[in-house]
Amino acid sequence: MAKYANQIDYRLPRNAVLQRDSSKRKRITQCRTRLLFVGLVFCMSYILLVVRLFDVAFTGAEEQNFVERPTVTTSSKLPVMRADILDRNGELLAGSIHTRSLFANPKLVQRFGVEKTVQALQNILPDLDADRLRSKLNSNRSFVYIKRHLTPSQQEQTNSLGIPGLEFEEAQKRLYPLGSLFAHILGYVDIDNNGIAGVEKYFDNLLRKGEEPLVLSVDARIQHILHEEMCNGMVTYNAIGAVGIVMDIRNGEIIAMASLPDFDPNYPGRYAPETRFNRATYGLYEMGSIFKTFTTAMALHYGTAKLKTGYDARNPIKVGRYTIRDAHPQKRWLTVPEIFVHSSNIGTVKMVMEVGKERQKDFLRKLGLFEKLQLELPETATPITPKKWRDINMMTISYGHGISVTPLHLVRAVASLLGEGKLLQPTLIKGGNILTENNQQLIAKDIVYDLRKLMRAVVRHGTGRKADAAGYRVGGKTGTAEKVKSGNYAASDKLASFVGIFPSEDPKYAILVMLDEPKGNKQTYGYATGGWVAAPVVANIVSRMAPLYGIQPVYELHDVDDELEFHEVNYQQNIQRQIVKNYVHTATF
Amino acid sequence: MWLHIRGFLGFIILAAAVYGLYLVKWEVRDLKRQNMWLKAEITEKQRELKLLQTEWAYLNRPERLQILTTKYLPLELASGQQLVDNFTILTAAEDMPAHNVSTMSKYGNMLHSAAYNYNGNSDEVKH
C-alpha cells in the first residue's frame, strides 16, 4: 500500500483555491441578483397595490357605483313584448306593458305561516279571496299563482313584506287604452297573451314576434264619432243593437266600424257573450230595400231599363200566396228614378223580371254577395242564399228579402258600384289595398254616374231626406227589413238601415248605419224605418266627419241629380211594358 | 453584466405586460358591467316609456277629450258652415263695404288686401 502512497498526489491543483473562490463569489452574486429580483417584484407589487388603492380611493368612486348597483335581469331573458296596434294616424289602440305576477311556493310559505301571509297579502291586494288564497297556500304543490299583473306599488309593498316563498314572475299585459271603442275590430287576448278574437287573433303570429307595430286603416276620431252617434241613435229609438261602417270608397279601407252592444276588451269576461258578437262582419241580415241599388244597377247595366223607363206600380203583385206591396204606394206609373226614390217594391220587381234570374244571380255574385267575406278578421260570415233560385226568390231578392248578407258585404257592394265601378276589397290595414287595372270593372262609368244621381235624389226628394247634411251632398238608400222570427216575418221587429255616400258628385266615403229593432217615437211619428231612424244618424256622422277631413262643403243651387226627371212617364215605352205586366199575371210560381 | 441588464429589462417588460393585462382585464370587466347595467336601464326606460305611452293614449281618448273640451273650452263641434274655400273668402272680402272691412280683425284686413291684390292681378290679365 505504502508503495503506492507516495504516488498519490494529495495536492490540490494549483488554481484550486482560486477556482473554489470564484464559484463561491459567483453564487453570492447570483443570490444577490435573485434577492434583488424578489425585492423588485415585491416592490412592484406594492407599488401596484398603492396605485390601485389610490385609484379606488380617489378616482374610482363613480365606477364603484356601477358595481354596487343591484343586478337587473338582462334583456335577453325577457319575453318578447307583443307588438302594438296603431290606428292610421299612429294612435295607440293596443299596447303591451311590462308587469310582474306574484306566485308562491306553498311549502316555504307554510313554514312562515299561512295565516300571517294571507292577512298581509289582503292588506295589499284587497280583491283577493281569502279562503281561496288559504287553500292555495295550504296545498302540496310547489307553485301557485296568487295574482297576475300587479301594479308597481303593489309589487313594492309585497316585496317589502319579506315573506319567504313569495316570488315574482316577469309578465306582460295587453292594454286597450280606448276601451270599448275598437272592441270588435281589435278583439282581445287571453291571460297568456294569445289572441283569441279580432285582429289580435288574425295577426297573432305576427304580433307575437313583437317587431313592427301593426297599423290599421281605422281612424280613432271617426270611430268615436260613429260610435257616439250610433249610441245616441240606439238610445233615441230604443234599439237592441246597431251596426255602423265607414269605408273609403277609393281603396276599400275601413275607416271606422262598430257593432253595438259592445264590450271592453280589457275585461272581456265581464260582459255578456252576445256583446262579443261582431254584427258588422259576422251577423247575417236581410238588408231590405238597399238591395234596390243593385237591382237598378243591373237593369241599367244590362240595358233592360234606362233612367226614363217607366213601370206600372199601381197594383200590388200577387205571386202564389205572396203579395208584393209598396210601403209608400204612389199608385201610378213610375220612372226608374221614381221607383228608387220612393223605394217601390212593385217597380223594382218589374225591373228585375226584365233582367232575369240568371243575370241577377251573376250580377250579385260579381258584387261578392255570395262568397265569404275576405277581411283581416277571423269573424267573417258566408251569406245565406236560396238553394234553388226560383222566380219568387228573384223577386224578393230584388228588394233585399230572401238573401242574408253581412252589413260589410253590403257596404262593399255599394262602395264598389258608386266609386270606380270596380269591385273593392275591404281591408283593415292601412295601405292594404291598391285599386289596380286587374280589379274587374262591374259597370260602365256612366252607369256609376247615374247611380250617384239616383242616390242623391233619394236624399233630396225621397225616403232618405233626413240623411242630408248641409253642404255635403249625401246620397244614399234607405232600407227597412222585417226580421225573421220563428220562421215568419215579424212586422213589428225591423232592421232599419241607411247606406250613404258623400259627396255625391265624387264620393269619397260610404257609410252604413243599421239599427236593430228600433221603435218609433214622437219625433218620427211612430215610424221606425231606415229613413226615419238610420238616416239622421248618417247625417250627424257626415256633418261631424267631413270638417275633420277638410272636405269642402258646397252650397250651390245646382246638384248632381238635377237632370233626373220625376213625375214624368214616357207612356209610349209603357205600352211595351205591358208585356211585363202580363207576364206577372200569367207567370206560375 | 450585459446579461443582467437584459434580464432586468425582460422582467420590466414582463411586469409591465402583466400590469397592462391586469388593467385591461379590469377595464373590460367594468365595461361589461356598465354595458349590462345600461342595457337593463334601457329596458327599464323602455318599459316606463311604454307605460306612459299607454297612459297618454288612455288620457287622450276622444271620448274624454270631448267631455273636457265641452267643460273647459268655449268651443263647439266644427261644422261644415265654418269651412269656406279661399276663393269664397277673397270674393267675400271684395264685396264687403269699406267700413265693414275696417271693423274686421287684423286677419280680415290681411285677407282684404289679398283680395285687392288678387283683383288687381286678374284685371291685368284681362287687359
mmCIF file with all atom_site columns, N, CA and C in Angstrom, chain A residues 35-98:
data_model
loop_
_atom_site.group_PDB
_atom_site.id
_atom_site.type_symbol
_atom_site.label_atom_id
_atom_site.label_alt_id
_atom_site.label_comp_id
_atom_site.label_asym_id
_atom_site.label_entity_id
_atom_site.label_seq_id
_atom_site.pdbx_PDB_ins_code
_atom_site.Cartn_x
_atom_site.Cartn_y
_atom_site.Cartn_z
_atom_site.occupancy
_atom_site.B_iso_or_equiv
_atom_site.pdbx_formal_charge
_atom_site.auth_seq_id
_atom_site.auth_comp_id
_atom_site.auth_asym_id
_atom_site.auth_atom_id
_atom_site.pdbx_PDB_model_num
ATOM 1   N N  . LEU A 1 35 ? -32.198  38.057 -4.919  1.00 0.00 ? 35 LEU A N  1
ATOM 2   C CA . LEU A 1 35 ? -32.828  38.858 -3.862  1.00 0.00 ? 35 LEU A CA 1
ATOM 3   C C  . LEU A 1 35 ? -33.392  40.152 -4.427  1.00 0.00 ? 35 LEU A C  1
ATOM 4   N N  . LEU A 1 36 ? -32.514  40.749 -5.253  1.00 0.00 ? 36 LEU A N  1
ATOM 5   C CA . LEU A 1 36 ? -32.930  41.998 -5.891  1.00 0.00 ? 36 LEU A CA 1
ATOM 6   C C  . LEU A 1 36 ? -34.219  41.793 -6.704  1.00 0.00 ? 36 LEU A C  1
ATOM 7   N N  . PHE A 1 37 ? -34.200  40.669 -7.438  1.00 0.00 ? 37 PHE A N  1
ATOM 8   C CA . PHE A 1 37 ? -35.367  40.316 -8.235  1.00 0.00 ? 37 PHE A CA 1
ATOM 9   C C  . PHE A 1 37 ? -36.619  40.245 -7.389  1.00 0.00 ? 37 PHE A C  1
ATOM 10  N N  . VAL A 1 38 ? -36.479  39.416 -6.336  1.00 0.00 ? 38 VAL A N  1
ATOM 11  C CA . VAL A 1 38 ? -37.640  39.212 -5.459  1.00 0.00 ? 38 VAL A CA 1
ATOM 12  C C  . VAL A 1 38 ? -38.075  40.543 -4.853  1.00 0.00 ? 38 VAL A C  1
ATOM 13  N N  . GLY A 1 39 ? -37.012  41.271 -4.372  1.00 0.00 ? 39 GLY A N  1
ATOM 14  C CA . GLY A 1 39 ? -37.318  42.572 -3.784  1.00 0.00 ? 39 GLY A CA 1
ATOM 15  C C  . GLY A 1 39 ? -38.059  43.457 -4.755  1.00 0.00 ? 39 GLY A C  1
ATOM 16  N N  . LEU A 1 40 ? -37.547  43.470 -5.985  1.00 0.00 ? 40 LEU A N  1
ATOM 17  C CA . LEU A 1 40 ? -38.185  44.292 -7.011  1.00 0.00 ? 40 LEU A CA 1
ATOM 18  C C  . LEU A 1 40 ? -39.632  43.874 -7.241  1.00 0.00 ? 40 LEU A C  1
ATOM 19  N N  . VAL A 1 41 ? -39.816  42.546 -7.328  1.00 0.00 ? 41 VAL A N  1
ATOM 20  C CA . VAL A 1 41 ? -41.166  42.035 -7.554  1.00 0.00 ? 41 VAL A CA 1
ATOM 21  C C  . VAL A 1 41 ? -42.098  42.518 -6.453  1.00 0.00 ? 41 VAL A C  1
ATOM 22  N N  . PHE A 1 42 ? -41.594  42.372 -5.210  1.00 0.00 ? 42 PHE A N  1
ATOM 23  C CA . PHE A 1 42 ? -42.440  42.834 -4.093  1.00 0.00 ? 42 PHE A CA 1
ATOM 24  C C  . PHE A 1 42 ? -42.704  44.322 -4.187  1.00 0.00 ? 42 PHE A C  1
ATOM 25  N N  . CYS A 1 43 ? -41.595  45.034 -4.478  1.00 0.00 ? 43 CYS A N  1
ATOM 26  C CA . CYS A 1 43 ? -41.731  46.481 -4.624  1.00 0.00 ? 43 CYS A CA 1
ATOM 27  C C  . CYS A 1 43 ? -42.804  46.840 -5.645  1.00 0.00 ? 43 CYS A C  1
ATOM 28  N N  . MET A 1 44 ? -42.642  46.195 -6.824  1.00 0.00 ? 44 MET A N  1
ATOM 29  C CA . MET A 1 44 ? -43.595  46.460 -7.903  1.00 0.00 ? 44 MET A CA 1
ATOM 30  C C  . MET A 1 44 ? -45.019  46.152 -7.451  1.00 0.00 ? 44 MET A C  1
ATOM 31  N N  . SER A 1 45 ? -45.145  45.000 -6.770  1.00 0.00 ? 45 SER A N  1
ATOM 32  C CA . SER A 1 45 ? -46.475  44.607 -6.315  1.00 0.00 ? 45 SER A CA 1
ATOM 33  C C  . SER A 1 45 ? -47.039  45.652 -5.373  1.00 0.00 ? 45 SER A C  1
ATOM 34  N N  . TYR A 1 46 ? -46.151  46.109 -4.448  1.00 0.00 ? 46 TYR A N  1
ATOM 35  C CA . TYR A 1 46 ? -46.640  47.120 -3.505  1.00 0.00 ? 46 TYR A CA 1
ATOM 36  C C  . TYR A 1 46 ? -47.024  48.400 -4.233  1.00 0.00 ? 46 TYR A C  1
ATOM 37  N N  . ILE A 1 47 ? -46.136  48.761 -5.162  1.00 0.00 ? 47 ILE A N  1
ATOM 38  C CA . ILE A 1 47 ? -46.455  49.972 -5.940  1.00 0.00 ? 47 ILE A CA 1
ATOM 39  C C  . ILE A 1 47 ? -47.802  49.809 -6.639  1.00 0.00 ? 47 ILE A C  1
ATOM 40  N N  . LEU A 1 48 ? -47.951  48.596 -7.216  1.00 0.00 ? 48 LEU A N  1
ATOM 41  C CA . LEU A 1 48 ? -49.201  48.280 -7.904  1.00 0.00 ? 48 LEU A CA 1
ATOM 42  C C  . LEU A 1 48 ? -50.394  48.456 -6.977  1.00 0.00 ? 48 LEU A C  1
ATOM 43  N N  . LEU A 1 49 ? -50.230  47.870 -5.784  1.00 0.00 ? 49 LEU A N  1
ATOM 44  C CA . LEU A 1 49 ? -51.317  47.948 -4.810  1.00 0.00 ? 49 LEU A CA 1
ATOM 45  C C  . LEU A 1 49 ? -51.608  49.386 -4.415  1.00 0.00 ? 49 LEU A C  1
ATOM 46  N N  . VAL A 1 50 ? -50.474  50.119 -4.198  1.00 0.00 ? 50 VAL A N  1
ATOM 47  C CA . VAL A 1 50 ? -50.651  51.517 -3.791  1.00 0.00 ? 50 VAL A CA 1
ATOM 48  C C  . VAL A 1 50 ? -51.383  52.294 -4.887  1.00 0.00 ? 50 VAL A C  1
ATOM 49  N N  . VAL A 1 51 ? -50.900  52.060 -6.121  1.00 0.00 ? 51 VAL A N  1
ATOM 50  C CA . VAL A 1 51 ? -51.536  52.755 -7.244  1.00 0.00 ? 51 VAL A CA 1
ATOM 51  C C  . VAL A 1 51 ? -53.018  52.409 -7.293  1.00 0.00 ? 51 VAL A C  1
ATOM 52  N N  . ARG A 1 52 ? -53.284  51.126 -7.162  1.00 0.00 ? 52 ARG A N  1
ATOM 53  C CA . ARG A 1 52 ? -54.680  50.680 -7.239  1.00 0.00 ? 52 ARG A CA 1
ATOM 54  C C  . ARG A 1 52 ? -55.515  51.271 -6.095  1.00 0.00 ? 52 ARG A C  1
ATOM 55  N N  . LEU A 1 53 ? -54.864  51.321 -4.911  1.00 0.00 ? 53 LEU A N  1
ATOM 56  C CA . LEU A 1 53 ? -55.557  51.891 -3.756  1.00 0.00 ? 53 LEU A CA 1
ATOM 57  C C  . LEU A 1 53 ? -55.946  53.337 -4.011  1.00 0.00 ? 53 LEU A C  1
ATOM 58  N N  . PHE A 1 54 ? -54.923  54.088 -4.533  1.00 0.00 ? 54 PHE A N  1
ATOM 59  C CA . PHE A 1 54 ? -55.211  55.485 -4.853  1.00 0.00 ? 54 PHE A CA 1
ATOM 60  C C  . PHE A 1 54 ? -56.331  55.576 -5.887  1.00 0.00 ? 54 PHE A C  1
ATOM 61  N N  . ASP A 1 55 ? -56.187  54.669 -6.852  1.00 0.00 ? 55 ASP A N  1
ATOM 62  C CA . ASP A 1 55 ? -57.175  54.633 -7.937  1.00 0.00 ? 55 ASP A CA 1
ATOM 63  C C  . ASP A 1 55 ? -58.574  54.468 -7.368  1.00 0.00 ? 55 ASP A C  1
ATOM 64  N N  . VAL A 1 56 ? -58.721  53.470 -6.507  1.00 0.00 ? 56 VAL A N  1
ATOM 65  C CA . VAL A 1 56 ? -60.035  53.170 -5.939  1.00 0.00 ? 56 VAL A CA 1
ATOM 66  C C  . VAL A 1 56 ? -60.497  54.294 -5.020  1.00 0.00 ? 56 VAL A C  1
ATOM 67  N N  . ALA A 1 57 ? -59.513  54.799 -4.198  1.00 0.00 ? 57 ALA A N  1
ATOM 68  C CA . ALA A 1 57 ? -59.890  55.779 -3.188  1.00 0.00 ? 57 ALA A CA 1
ATOM 69  C C  . ALA A 1 57 ? -60.295  57.114 -3.798  1.00 0.00 ? 57 ALA A C  1
ATOM 70  N N  . PHE A 1 58 ? -59.621  57.543 -4.844  1.00 0.00 ? 58 PHE A N  1
ATOM 71  C CA . PHE A 1 58 ? -59.884  58.898 -5.338  1.00 0.00 ? 58 PHE A CA 1
ATOM 72  C C  . PHE A 1 58 ? -60.629  58.938 -6.664  1.00 0.00 ? 58 PHE A C  1
ATOM 73  N N  . THR A 1 59 ? -60.183  58.127 -7.590  1.00 0.00 ? 59 THR A N  1
ATOM 74  C CA . THR A 1 59 ? -60.804  58.259 -8.915  1.00 0.00 ? 59 THR A CA 1
ATOM 75  C C  . THR A 1 59 ? -61.877  57.205 -9.179  1.00 0.00 ? 59 THR A C  1
ATOM 76  N N  . GLY A 1 60 ? -61.851  56.135 -8.461  1.00 0.00 ? 60 GLY A N  1
ATOM 77  C CA . GLY A 1 60 ? -62.769  55.037 -8.786  1.00 0.00 ? 60 GLY A CA 1
ATOM 78  C C  . GLY A 1 60 ? -64.157  55.158 -8.188  1.00 0.00 ? 60 GLY A C  1
ATOM 79  N N  . ALA A 1 61 ? -64.466  56.340 -7.617  1.00 0.00 ? 61 ALA A N  1
ATOM 80  C CA . ALA A 1 61 ? -65.748  56.493 -6.922  1.00 0.00 ? 61 ALA A CA 1
ATOM 81  C C  . ALA A 1 61 ? -66.946  56.218 -7.823  1.00 0.00 ? 61 ALA A C  1
ATOM 82  N N  . GLU A 1 62 ? -66.873  56.730 -9.054  1.00 0.00 ? 62 GLU A N  1
ATOM 83  C CA . GLU A 1 62 ? -68.017  56.572 -9.956  1.00 0.00 ? 62 GLU A CA 1
ATOM 84  C C  . GLU A 1 62 ? -68.191  55.125 -10.403 1.00 0.00 ? 62 GLU A C  1
ATOM 85  N N  . GLU A 1 63 ? -67.016  54.511 -10.662 1.00 0.00 ? 63 GLU A N  1
ATOM 86  C CA . GLU A 1 63 ? -67.097  53.122 -11.096 1.00 0.00 ? 63 GLU A CA 1
ATOM 87  C C  . GLU A 1 63 ? -67.750  52.277 -10.009 1.00 0.00 ? 63 GLU A C  1
ATOM 88  N N  . GLN A 1 64 ? -67.430  52.636 -8.790  1.00 0.00 ? 64 GLN A N  1
ATOM 89  C CA . GLN A 1 64 ? -67.957  51.888 -7.659  1.00 0.00 ? 64 GLN A CA 1
ATOM 90  C C  . GLN A 1 64 ? -69.480  51.814 -7.727  1.00 0.00 ? 64 GLN A C  1
ATOM 91  N N  . ASN A 1 65 ? -70.047  52.918 -8.167  1.00 0.00 ? 65 ASN A N  1
ATOM 92  C CA . ASN A 1 65 ? -71.498  52.977 -8.308  1.00 0.00 ? 65 ASN A CA 1
ATOM 93  C C  . ASN A 1 65 ? -72.039  51.850 -9.162  1.00 0.00 ? 65 ASN A C  1
ATOM 94  N N  . PHE A 1 66 ? -71.384  51.631 -10.279 1.00 0.00 ? 66 PHE A N  1
ATOM 95  C CA . PHE A 1 66 ? -71.834  50.586 -11.202 1.00 0.00 ? 66 PHE A CA 1
ATOM 96  C C  . PHE A 1 66 ? -71.820  49.238 -10.507 1.00 0.00 ? 66 PHE A C  1
ATOM 97  N N  . VAL A 1 67 ? -70.712  49.017 -9.779  1.00 0.00 ? 67 VAL A N  1
ATOM 98  C CA . VAL A 1 67 ? -70.555  47.711 -9.143  1.00 0.00 ? 67 VAL A CA 1
ATOM 99  C C  . VAL A 1 67 ? -71.628  47.506 -8.085  1.00 0.00 ? 67 VAL A C  1
ATOM 100 N N  . GLU A 1 68 ? -71.943  48.577 -7.376  1.00 0.00 ? 68 GLU A N  1
ATOM 101 C CA . GLU A 1 68 ? -72.884  48.422 -6.278  1.00 0.00 ? 68 GLU A CA 1
ATOM 102 C C  . GLU A 1 68 ? -74.334  48.329 -6.721  1.00 0.00 ? 68 GLU A C  1
ATOM 103 N N  . ARG A 1 69 ? -74.610  48.705 -7.981  1.00 0.00 ? 69 ARG A N  1
ATOM 104 C CA . ARG A 1 69 ? -75.990  48.618 -8.482  1.00 0.00 ? 69 ARG A CA 1
ATOM 105 C C  . ARG A 1 69 ? -76.501  47.190 -8.361  1.00 0.00 ? 69 ARG A C  1
ATOM 106 N N  . PRO A 1 70 ? -77.719  47.045 -7.980  1.00 0.00 ? 70 PRO A N  1
ATOM 107 C CA . PRO A 1 70 ? -78.252  45.689 -7.919  1.00 0.00 ? 70 PRO A CA 1
ATOM 108 C C  . PRO A 1 70 ? -78.312  45.096 -9.326  1.00 0.00 ? 70 PRO A C  1
ATOM 109 N N  . THR A 1 71 ? -78.030  43.860 -9.420  1.00 0.00 ? 71 THR A N  1
ATOM 110 C CA . THR A 1 71 ? -78.054  43.234 -10.735 1.00 0.00 ? 71 THR A CA 1
ATOM 111 C C  . THR A 1 71 ? -79.499  43.148 -11.233 1.00 0.00 ? 71 THR A C  1
ATOM 112 N N  . VAL A 1 72 ? -79.674  43.626 -12.434 1.00 0.00 ? 72 VAL A N  1
ATOM 113 C CA . VAL A 1 72 ? -81.009  43.613 -13.032 1.00 0.00 ? 72 VAL A CA 1
ATOM 114 C C  . VAL A 1 72 ? -81.006  42.542 -14.114 1.00 0.00 ? 72 VAL A C  1
ATOM 115 N N  . THR A 1 73 ? -82.125  41.900 -14.241 1.00 0.00 ? 73 THR A N  1
ATOM 116 C CA . THR A 1 73 ? -82.190  40.859 -15.264 1.00 0.00 ? 73 THR A CA 1
ATOM 117 C C  . THR A 1 73 ? -81.915  41.455 -16.629 1.00 0.00 ? 73 THR A C  1
ATOM 118 N N  . THR A 1 74 ? -81.073  40.828 -17.371 1.00 0.00 ? 74 THR A N  1
ATOM 119 C CA . THR A 1 74 ? -80.723  41.367 -18.684 1.00 0.00 ? 74 THR A CA 1
ATOM 120 C C  . THR A 1 74 ? -81.856  41.123 -19.665 1.00 0.00 ? 74 THR A C  1
ATOM 121 N N  . SER A 1 75 ? -81.831  41.955 -20.711 1.00 0.00 ? 75 SER A N  1
ATOM 122 C CA . SER A 1 75 ? -82.962  41.953 -21.646 1.00 0.00 ? 75 SER A CA 1
ATOM 123 C C  . SER A 1 75 ? -83.116  40.616 -22.371 1.00 0.00 ? 75 SER A C  1
ATOM 124 N N  . SER A 1 76 ? -82.028  39.874 -22.473 1.00 0.00 ? 76 SER A N  1
ATOM 125 C CA . SER A 1 76 ? -82.117  38.620 -23.228 1.00 0.00 ? 76 SER A CA 1
ATOM 126 C C  . SER A 1 76 ? -83.068  37.626 -22.561 1.00 0.00 ? 76 SER A C  1
ATOM 127 N N  . LYS A 1 77 ? -83.229  37.762 -21.255 1.00 0.00 ? 77 LYS A N  1
ATOM 128 C CA . LYS A 1 77 ? -84.090  36.815 -20.556 1.00 0.00 ? 77 LYS A CA 1
ATOM 129 C C  . LYS A 1 77 ? -85.563  37.206 -20.636 1.00 0.00 ? 77 LYS A C  1
ATOM 130 N N  . LEU A 1 78 ? -85.812  38.466 -21.069 1.00 0.00 ? 78 LEU A N  1
ATOM 131 C CA . LEU A 1 78 ? -87.190  38.942 -21.048 1.00 0.00 ? 78 LEU A CA 1
ATOM 132 C C  . LEU A 1 78 ? -88.021  38.320 -22.161 1.00 0.00 ? 78 LEU A C  1
ATOM 133 N N  . PRO A 1 79 ? -89.331  38.144 -21.920 1.00 0.00 ? 79 PRO A N  1
ATOM 134 C CA . PRO A 1 79 ? -90.183  37.671 -23.001 1.00 0.00 ? 79 PRO A CA 1
ATOM 135 C C  . PRO A 1 79 ? -90.347  38.779 -24.035 1.00 0.00 ? 79 PRO A C  1
ATOM 136 N N  . VAL A 1 80 ? -90.535  38.412 -25.293 1.00 0.00 ? 80 VAL A N  1
ATOM 137 C CA . VAL A 1 80 ? -90.739  39.403 -26.361 1.00 0.00 ? 80 VAL A CA 1
ATOM 138 C C  . VAL A 1 80 ? -92.093  40.065 -26.133 1.00 0.00 ? 80 VAL A C  1
ATOM 139 N N  . MET A 1 81 ? -92.084  41.386 -26.166 1.00 0.00 ? 81 MET A N  1
ATOM 140 C CA . MET A 1 81 ? -93.336  42.097 -25.942 1.00 0.00 ? 81 MET A CA 1
ATOM 141 C C  . MET A 1 81 ? -94.190  42.049 -27.209 1.00 0.00 ? 81 MET A C  1
ATOM 142 N N  . ARG A 1 82 ? -95.461  41.750 -27.038 1.00 0.00 ? 82 ARG A N  1
ATOM 143 C CA . ARG A 1 82 ? -96.400  41.698 -28.155 1.00 0.00 ? 82 ARG A CA 1
ATOM 144 C C  . ARG A 1 82 ? -96.465  43.073 -28.829 1.00 0.00 ? 82 ARG A C  1
ATOM 145 N N  . ALA A 1 83 ? -96.447  43.075 -30.161 1.00 0.00 ? 83 ALA A N  1
ATOM 146 C CA . ALA A 1 83 ? -96.375  44.341 -30.904 1.00 0.00 ? 83 ALA A CA 1
ATOM 147 C C  . ALA A 1 83 ? -97.634  45.192 -30.700 1.00 0.00 ? 83 ALA A C  1
ATOM 148 N N  . ASP A 1 84 ? -97.446  46.493 -30.846 1.00 0.00 ? 84 ASP A N  1
ATOM 149 C CA . ASP A 1 84 ? -98.563  47.436 -30.703 1.00 0.00 ? 84 ASP A CA 1
ATOM 150 C C  . ASP A 1 84 ? -99.485  47.380 -31.910 1.00 0.00 ? 84 ASP A C  1
ATOM 151 N N  . ILE A 1 85 ? -100.690 47.862 -31.716 1.00 0.00 ? 85 ILE A N  1
ATOM 152 C CA . ILE A 1 85 ? -101.597 48.078 -32.841 1.00 0.00 ? 85 ILE A CA 1
ATOM 153 C C  . ILE A 1 85 ? -101.946 49.566 -32.851 1.00 0.00 ? 85 ILE A C  1
ATOM 154 N N  . LEU A 1 86 ? -101.753 50.202 -34.001 1.00 0.00 ? 86 LEU A N  1
ATOM 155 C CA . LEU A 1 86 ? -101.994 51.645 -34.109 1.00 0.00 ? 86 LEU A CA 1
ATOM 156 C C  . LEU A 1 86 ? -103.107 51.925 -35.104 1.00 0.00 ? 86 LEU A C  1
ATOM 157 N N  . ASP A 1 87 ? -103.713 53.102 -34.971 1.00 0.00 ? 87 ASP A N  1
ATOM 158 C CA . ASP A 1 87 ? -104.693 53.493 -35.985 1.00 0.00 ? 87 ASP A CA 1
ATOM 159 C C  . ASP A 1 87 ? -103.939 54.195 -37.123 1.00 0.00 ? 87 ASP A C  1
ATOM 160 N N  . ARG A 1 88 ? -104.669 54.684 -38.127 1.00 0.00 ? 88 ARG A N  1
ATOM 161 C CA . ARG A 1 88 ? -103.988 55.204 -39.312 1.00 0.00 ? 88 ARG A CA 1
ATOM 162 C C  . ARG A 1 88 ? -103.174 56.460 -38.997 1.00 0.00 ? 88 ARG A C  1
ATOM 163 N N  . ASN A 1 89 ? -103.478 57.140 -37.900 1.00 0.00 ? 89 ASN A N  1
ATOM 164 C CA . ASN A 1 89 ? -102.716 58.338 -37.529 1.00 0.00 ? 89 ASN A CA 1
ATOM 165 C C  . ASN A 1 89 ? -101.690 58.062 -36.444 1.00 0.00 ? 89 ASN A C  1
ATOM 166 N N  . GLY A 1 90 ? -101.467 56.803 -36.127 1.00 0.00 ? 90 GLY A N  1
ATOM 167 C CA . GLY A 1 90 ? -100.467 56.459 -35.131 1.00 0.00 ? 90 GLY A CA 1
ATOM 168 C C  . GLY A 1 90 ? -100.957 56.460 -33.698 1.00 0.00 ? 90 GLY A C  1
ATOM 169 N N  . GLU A 1 91 ? -102.268 56.572 -33.498 1.00 0.00 ? 91 GLU A N  1
ATOM 170 C CA . GLU A 1 91 ? -102.800 56.493 -32.133 1.00 0.00 ? 91 GLU A CA 1
ATOM 171 C C  . GLU A 1 91 ? -102.709 55.054 -31.641 1.00 0.00 ? 91 GLU A C  1
ATOM 172 N N  . LEU A 1 92 ? -102.347 54.914 -30.383 1.00 0.00 ? 92 LEU A N  1
ATOM 173 C CA . LEU A 1 92 ? -102.190 53.571 -29.827 1.00 0.00 ? 92 LEU A CA 1
ATOM 174 C C  . LEU A 1 92 ? -103.565 52.957 -29.549 1.00 0.00 ? 92 LEU A C  1
ATOM 175 N N  . LEU A 1 93 ? -103.834 51.816 -30.180 1.00 0.00 ? 93 LEU A N  1
ATOM 176 C CA . LEU A 1 93 ? -105.105 51.129 -29.951 1.00 0.00 ? 93 LEU A CA 1
ATOM 177 C C  . LEU A 1 93 ? -104.919 49.940 -29.026 1.00 0.00 ? 93 LEU A C  1
ATOM 178 N N  . ALA A 1 94 ? -103.775 49.280 -29.136 1.00 0.00 ? 94 ALA A N  1
ATOM 179 C CA . ALA A 1 94 ? -103.482 48.154 -28.255 1.00 0.00 ? 94 ALA A CA 1
ATOM 180 C C  . ALA A 1 94 ? -101.986 48.146 -27.990 1.00 0.00 ? 94 ALA A C  1
ATOM 181 N N  . GLY A 1 95 ? -101.621 48.030 -26.729 1.00 0.00 ? 95 GLY A N  1
ATOM 182 C CA . GLY A 1 95 ? -100.210 48.028 -26.381 1.00 0.00 ? 95 GLY A CA 1
ATOM 183 C C  . GLY A 1 95 ? -99.948  47.076 -25.230 1.00 0.00 ? 95 GLY A C  1
ATOM 184 N N  . SER A 1 96 ? -98.695  46.641 -25.122 1.00 0.00 ? 96 SER A N  1
ATOM 185 C CA . SER A 1 96 ? -98.346  45.727 -24.035 1.00 0.00 ? 96 SER A CA 1
ATOM 186 C C  . SER A 1 96 ? -97.481  46.455 -23.027 1.00 0.00 ? 96 SER A C  1
ATOM 187 N N  . ILE A 1 97 ? -97.786  46.260 -21.758 1.00 0.00 ? 97 ILE A N  1
ATOM 188 C CA . ILE A 1 97 ? -96.909  46.836 -20.745 1.00 0.00 ? 97 ILE A CA 1
ATOM 189 C C  . ILE A 1 97 ? -96.320  45.709 -19.918 1.00 0.00 ? 97 ILE A C  1
ATOM 190 N N  . HIS A 1 98 ? -95.164  46.004 -19.323 1.00 0.00 ? 98 HIS A N  1
ATOM 191 C CA . HIS A 1 98 ? -94.472  45.002 -18.542 1.00 0.00 ? 98 HIS A CA 1
ATOM 192 C C  . HIS A 1 98 ? -95.032  44.984 -17.127 1.00 0.00 ? 98 HIS A C  1
#
